[in-house]
Amino acid sequence: MEQEVLDTTKVKKLLFLGPNGSYSDFAKNKFIDFFKFNCVSTNLKSISAVIKAIKDENSQDIVAVIPIENSIEGIVRETLDNLSSLKKEGIKIIAETTMDVKHALIGYGEKREIKIIRSHPQALAQCKHFINTNFADSLIEEATLSTSYAIKSLTEKDKTIAAIGSIECAEMYEVPIIEESINDEENNKTRFILLGKFFAPQTGQDKTSITFSTENKAGALSKILTILDSYKINMSYIDSRPSKKELGEYVFYIDFEGHILDKKVQAAFADIKPLVKMFYVIGSYSSIN
């Protein structure tokens, strides 16, 4: 393997979607505790900014944490659109973890005073029934880069503005909680990935993520899926995004059970590579609790 196996002692810096108090912040802490990283944490304002920073530094000293999927809203498009761009630097997914998402209505005013609710677009969507049931149609929903930015922006001077986010974040910024457990769906979870210029070893409970593009021809994707099926490789996710290079050309993303070092996975890749224009293993990795 071209890349070194993950060496936690080399990691000196961790990037995450901020500010402090975001769900990415809490996910970051799980990775730090699990891998025993002794590093400085730096938050950035967007997923694209995190991706750009880890690519620009292009070093084993740095890792990054970003959200990739929510159980209610689905894949995080900004993350998916950026993953194929990691190929040049050889940055891969090292591990993943899942966080429970429990939203609360947060602010300095009472519910009847609120005219504006701000939060990340996914959080607003995840509380749509609560918003529609408790507030008039005139309520304004303002999108922010993260739930923590929404909470951090609140001031006692304007009690007509509230935010949706976590209780932990509200406590961190000492903003009152108006109402807890406002999720439309109780079982709300977000999956986060840890990126770095390392290779994650086999654990026996691994997942592999790949991205590739094909010729714009009928049956091109079907051939790839047939190969995976022939090796009895179980897919858990498939998606496509425009390549942004040519109209009608798409980049595909697939997650499946197994590790890049598994013999059947290597055999499948050998059959697939002659059929694609671009191919990149985004990572073979396991989940941490």
Short mmCIF file of C-alpha atoms in Angstrom, two decimals:
data_model
loop_
_atom_site.label_atom_id
_atom_site.label_comp_id
_atom_site.label_asym_id
_atom_site.label_seq_id
_atom_site.Cartn_x
_atom_site.Cartn_y
_atom_site.Cartn_z
CA MET A 1 0.00 0.00 0.00
CA GLU A 2 1.25 3.47 -0.89
CA GLN A 3 -0.10 5.03 2.28
CA GLU A 4 1.02 4.27 5.79
CA VAL A 5 -1.25 2.48 8.22
CA LEU A 6 -2.87 4.95 10.62
CA ASP A 7 -0.32 6.19 13.14
CA THR A 8 -2.13 8.31 15.74
CA THR A 9 1.11 9.82 17.03
CA LYS A 10 1.59 11.66 13.72
CA VAL A 11 -1.72 13.52 13.92
CA LYS A 12 -1.13 17.05 15.20
CA LYS A 13 -4.20 18.87 13.88
CA LEU A 14 -7.88 18.03 13.49
CA LEU A 15 -10.31 20.10 11.40
CA PHE A 16 -14.08 20.03 11.87
CA LEU A 17 -17.24 21.88 10.90
CA GLY A 18 -17.72 24.51 13.57
CA PRO A 19 -18.07 26.44 15.65
CA ASN A 20 -17.69 24.66 18.97
CA GLY A 21 -20.93 23.04 20.03
CA SER A 22 -21.81 21.67 16.59
CA TYR A 23 -22.63 18.00 16.16
CA SER A 24 -19.35 17.75 14.24
CA ASP A 25 -17.61 19.05 17.38
CA PHE A 26 -19.10 16.25 19.47
CA ALA A 27 -18.28 13.66 16.78
CA LYS A 28 -14.73 15.02 16.70
CA ASN A 29 -14.42 14.34 20.42
CA LYS A 30 -15.43 10.69 19.89
CA PHE A 31 -12.67 10.23 17.32
CA ILE A 32 -10.12 11.92 19.56
CA ASP A 33 -11.05 9.71 22.52
CA PHE A 34 -11.05 6.51 20.44
CA PHE A 35 -7.76 7.08 18.61
CA LYS A 36 -6.10 8.92 21.52
CA PHE A 37 -5.12 11.82 19.27
CA ASN A 38 -2.88 14.42 20.90
CA CYS A 39 -3.73 17.26 18.56
CA VAL A 40 -5.03 20.80 18.16
CA SER A 41 -8.64 21.13 16.94
CA THR A 42 -9.63 23.86 14.50
CA ASN A 43 -13.18 24.60 13.35
CA LEU A 44 -14.07 25.95 9.91
CA LYS A 45 -17.28 27.45 8.57
CA SER A 46 -18.22 24.95 5.87
CA ILE A 47 -17.65 21.39 4.70
CA SER A 48 -16.00 22.69 1.54
CA ALA A 49 -13.63 24.78 3.66
CA VAL A 50 -12.65 21.71 5.69
CA ILE A 51 -12.02 19.69 2.52
CA LYS A 52 -9.97 22.51 0.97
CA ALA A 53 -7.84 22.90 4.09
CA ILE A 54 -6.95 19.21 4.39
CA LYS A 55 -6.14 19.09 0.66
CA ASP A 56 -4.02 22.24 0.80
CA GLU A 57 -1.96 20.99 3.74
CA ASN A 58 -1.72 17.49 2.19
CA SER A 59 0.06 16.03 5.21
CA GLN A 60 -0.20 13.09 7.57
CA ASP A 61 -0.17 15.61 10.41
CA ILE A 62 -3.78 16.58 9.72
CA VAL A 63 -7.16 14.82 9.82
CA ALA A 64 -10.70 16.14 9.41
CA VAL A 65 -14.23 15.34 10.58
CA ILE A 66 -17.29 16.09 8.43
CA PRO A 67 -20.91 14.83 8.30
CA ILE A 68 -21.82 12.53 5.43
CA GLU A 69 -25.35 11.21 6.05
CA ASN A 70 -28.45 11.82 8.14
CA SER A 71 -30.98 9.08 8.79
CA ILE A 72 -33.89 11.41 7.98
CA GLU A 73 -32.57 13.80 5.32
CA GLY A 74 -30.19 11.38 3.61
CA ILE A 75 -26.75 12.05 2.17
CA VAL A 76 -25.01 15.37 2.78
CA ARG A 77 -24.58 16.58 -0.81
CA GLU A 78 -21.76 19.01 -0.05
CA THR A 79 -19.70 16.14 1.37
CA LEU A 80 -20.49 13.74 -1.46
CA ASP A 81 -19.61 16.33 -4.10
CA ASN A 82 -16.18 16.80 -2.53
CA LEU A 83 -15.13 13.19 -1.96
CA SER A 84 -13.94 12.41 -5.50
CA SER A 85 -11.68 15.48 -5.35
CA LEU A 86 -9.54 13.77 -2.68
CA LYS A 87 -7.94 11.39 -5.18
CA LYS A 88 -4.98 13.59 -6.14
CA GLU A 89 -3.81 13.95 -2.52
CA GLY A 90 -4.59 10.35 -1.54
CA ILE A 91 -6.83 11.39 1.34
CA LYS A 92 -9.18 8.65 2.52
CA ILE A 93 -11.90 7.86 5.03
CA ILE A 94 -10.19 6.37 8.08
CA ALA A 95 -13.23 5.70 10.27
CA GLU A 96 -16.87 6.63 10.80
CA THR A 97 -19.12 7.21 13.79
CA THR A 98 -22.81 7.93 14.35
CA MET A 99 -24.27 10.62 16.60
CA ASP A 100 -27.81 10.85 17.93
CA VAL A 101 -29.40 14.13 16.84
CA LYS A 102 -31.76 15.57 19.46
CA HIS A 103 -32.99 19.05 18.55
CA ALA A 104 -34.33 21.70 20.90
CA LEU A 105 -35.86 25.14 20.41
CA ILE A 106 -33.41 27.62 21.90
CA GLY A 107 -33.66 31.36 22.55
CA TYR A 108 -34.17 34.21 25.00
CA GLY A 109 -37.87 34.77 24.33
CA GLU A 110 -41.06 32.81 24.86
CA LYS A 111 -42.52 30.70 22.09
CA ARG A 112 -45.33 33.21 21.40
CA GLU A 113 -42.75 35.97 20.79
CA ILE A 114 -40.77 34.13 18.12
CA LYS A 115 -40.95 35.45 14.56
CA ILE A 116 -37.71 33.98 13.18
CA ILE A 117 -36.16 30.53 13.63
CA ARG A 118 -32.68 29.96 12.31
CA SER A 119 -30.65 26.78 11.96
CA HIS A 120 -28.89 24.53 9.47
CA PRO A 121 -31.26 23.63 6.60
CA GLN A 122 -31.29 19.96 7.59
CA ALA A 123 -32.22 20.79 11.19
CA LEU A 124 -35.07 23.03 9.99
CA ALA A 125 -36.30 20.21 7.75
CA GLN A 126 -36.04 17.67 10.58
CA CYS A 127 -38.35 19.83 12.75
CA LYS A 128 -40.81 20.85 10.05
CA HIS A 129 -43.88 19.35 11.73
CA PHE A 130 -43.02 21.06 15.03
CA ILE A 131 -42.57 24.41 13.27
CA ASN A 132 -45.78 24.13 11.25
CA THR A 133 -47.79 23.06 14.30
CA ASN A 134 -46.53 25.70 16.71
CA PHE A 135 -46.00 28.79 14.57
CA ALA A 136 -47.93 30.90 12.09
CA ASP A 137 -47.27 30.83 8.34
CA SER A 138 -45.61 34.23 8.70
CA LEU A 139 -42.71 32.68 10.64
CA ILE A 140 -39.37 33.21 8.85
CA GLU A 141 -36.92 30.32 8.62
CA GLU A 142 -33.31 31.41 8.24
CA ALA A 143 -30.64 28.96 7.06
CA THR A 144 -27.22 28.99 8.75
CA LEU A 145 -24.00 27.06 8.13
CA SER A 146 -24.55 24.95 11.26
CA THR A 147 -26.87 24.61 14.25
CA SER A 148 -24.15 25.98 16.50
CA TYR A 149 -23.76 29.13 14.41
CA ALA A 150 -27.50 29.67 14.79
CA ILE A 151 -27.34 29.35 18.58
CA LYS A 152 -24.18 31.44 18.88
CA SER A 153 -25.82 34.27 16.92
CA LEU A 154 -28.70 34.74 19.39
CA THR A 155 -28.76 37.80 21.67
CA GLU A 156 -30.89 38.81 24.63
CA LYS A 157 -31.69 42.08 22.83
CA ASP A 158 -33.91 40.34 20.27
CA LYS A 159 -36.30 37.81 21.77
CA THR A 160 -38.15 37.33 18.48
CA ILE A 161 -35.31 35.16 17.10
CA ALA A 162 -34.79 31.55 18.16
CA ALA A 163 -32.61 28.70 16.96
CA ILE A 164 -32.82 24.95 16.58
CA GLY A 165 -29.89 22.91 17.85
CA SER A 166 -28.59 20.67 20.61
CA ILE A 167 -29.10 21.10 24.34
CA GLU A 168 -25.34 20.69 24.82
CA CYS A 169 -24.63 23.61 22.49
CA ALA A 170 -27.24 25.79 24.21
CA GLU A 171 -25.60 25.05 27.55
CA MET A 172 -22.16 25.79 26.12
CA TYR A 173 -23.24 29.27 24.99
CA GLU A 174 -25.53 29.74 28.02
CA VAL A 175 -28.67 30.33 25.95
CA PRO A 176 -32.03 29.24 27.47
CA ILE A 177 -33.82 26.15 26.17
CA ILE A 178 -37.43 26.90 25.25
CA GLU A 179 -38.51 23.36 24.39
CA GLU A 180 -36.73 20.01 24.15
CA SER A 181 -37.23 17.00 21.83
CA ILE A 182 -38.72 18.82 18.86
CA ASN A 183 -37.51 16.36 16.20
CA ASP A 184 -40.26 15.17 13.89
CA GLU A 185 -38.66 11.71 13.99
CA GLU A 186 -37.33 10.32 17.26
CA ASN A 187 -34.71 8.06 15.66
CA ASN A 188 -32.58 10.82 14.13
CA LYS A 189 -28.89 10.09 13.62
CA THR A 190 -26.05 11.64 11.65
CA ARG A 191 -23.04 9.72 10.37
CA PHE A 192 -19.63 11.43 10.44
CA ILE A 193 -16.41 10.42 8.72
CA LEU A 194 -12.78 10.92 9.69
CA LEU A 195 -10.54 11.83 6.75
CA GLY A 196 -6.77 11.59 6.61
CA LYS A 197 -3.75 10.61 4.57
CA PHE A 198 -3.63 7.16 6.13
CA PHE A 199 -4.66 3.58 5.41
CA ALA A 200 -7.05 1.93 7.90
CA PRO A 201 -6.20 -1.72 8.65
CA GLN A 202 -8.66 -4.62 8.41
CA THR A 203 -10.91 -5.27 11.39
CA GLY A 204 -13.27 -7.90 9.95
CA GLN A 205 -16.18 -5.47 10.15
CA ASP A 206 -15.19 -3.04 7.45
CA LYS A 207 -16.90 -0.94 4.83
CA THR A 208 -15.33 0.27 1.59
CA SER A 209 -16.35 3.43 -0.30
CA ILE A 210 -15.47 3.91 -3.96
CA THR A 211 -16.13 6.60 -6.54
CA PHE A 212 -15.87 6.21 -10.32
CA SER A 213 -17.09 7.56 -13.62
CA THR A 214 -17.98 5.65 -16.78
CA GLU A 215 -18.47 6.38 -20.45
CA ASN A 216 -21.89 7.90 -21.10
CA LYS A 217 -23.21 4.67 -22.63
CA ALA A 218 -26.20 2.45 -21.94
CA GLY A 219 -25.42 -0.37 -19.52
CA ALA A 220 -22.11 1.11 -18.28
CA LEU A 221 -23.19 1.21 -14.63
CA SER A 222 -24.97 -2.12 -14.91
CA LYS A 223 -21.69 -3.83 -15.81
CA ILE A 224 -20.06 -2.54 -12.63
CA LEU A 225 -22.94 -3.68 -10.44
CA THR A 226 -22.92 -7.10 -12.12
CA ILE A 227 -19.23 -7.52 -11.27
CA LEU A 228 -19.81 -6.67 -7.60
CA ASP A 229 -22.71 -9.11 -7.51
CA SER A 230 -20.66 -11.86 -9.13
CA TYR A 231 -18.18 -11.66 -6.25
CA LYS A 232 -21.03 -11.63 -3.72
CA ILE A 233 -20.10 -8.15 -2.52
CA ASN A 234 -23.01 -6.63 -0.61
CA MET A 235 -23.68 -2.98 -1.45
CA SER A 236 -25.14 -0.74 1.27
CA TYR A 237 -25.33 2.54 -0.69
CA ILE A 238 -25.22 3.86 -4.25
CA ASP A 239 -25.59 7.40 -5.54
CA SER A 240 -24.58 9.59 -8.45
CA ARG A 241 -23.70 13.24 -8.91
CA PRO A 242 -23.05 15.31 -12.05
CA SER A 243 -19.37 15.28 -12.98
CA LYS A 244 -19.49 19.05 -13.59
CA LYS A 245 -17.29 18.42 -16.63
CA GLU A 246 -19.72 17.31 -19.31
CA LEU A 247 -23.51 17.33 -19.63
CA GLY A 248 -24.92 13.84 -19.01
CA GLU A 249 -21.71 12.58 -17.38
CA TYR A 250 -21.98 11.37 -13.78
CA VAL A 251 -19.70 10.35 -10.94
CA PHE A 252 -20.95 7.33 -8.99
CA TYR A 253 -20.48 6.52 -5.32
CA ILE A 254 -20.85 3.06 -3.83
CA ASP A 255 -20.44 1.73 -0.28
CA PHE A 256 -20.15 -2.01 0.26
CA GLU A 257 -19.21 -4.50 2.95
CA GLY A 258 -15.56 -5.55 2.95
CA HIS A 259 -12.01 -4.21 2.93
CA ILE A 260 -9.72 -3.34 0.06
CA LEU A 261 -7.33 -6.09 1.22
CA ASP A 262 -10.03 -8.77 0.90
CA LYS A 263 -9.18 -11.04 -2.04
CA LYS A 264 -12.65 -10.87 -3.58
CA VAL A 265 -12.62 -7.07 -3.39
CA GLN A 266 -9.24 -6.92 -5.12
CA ALA A 267 -10.50 -9.30 -7.81
CA ALA A 268 -13.63 -7.20 -8.35
CA PHE A 269 -11.55 -4.03 -8.67
CA ALA A 270 -9.32 -5.69 -11.28
CA ASP A 271 -12.42 -6.42 -13.37
CA ILE A 272 -13.94 -2.96 -12.86
CA LYS A 273 -10.96 -0.69 -13.59
CA PRO A 274 -10.76 -1.41 -17.36
CA LEU A 275 -14.43 -0.35 -17.68
CA VAL A 276 -14.23 3.09 -16.04
CA LYS A 277 -12.76 6.51 -16.86
CA MET A 278 -11.96 7.38 -13.23
CA PHE A 279 -11.73 5.12 -10.18
CA TYR A 280 -10.83 5.92 -6.57
CA VAL A 281 -11.09 3.99 -3.34
CA ILE A 282 -12.22 6.68 -0.87
CA GLY A 283 -11.44 4.35 2.00
CA SER A 284 -11.81 1.01 3.73
CA TYR A 285 -12.75 1.63 7.34
CA SER A 286 -14.83 0.55 10.33
CA SER A 287 -17.33 2.21 12.66
CA ILE A 288 -16.44 3.31 16.18
CA ASN A 289 -18.87 3.71 19.08
#
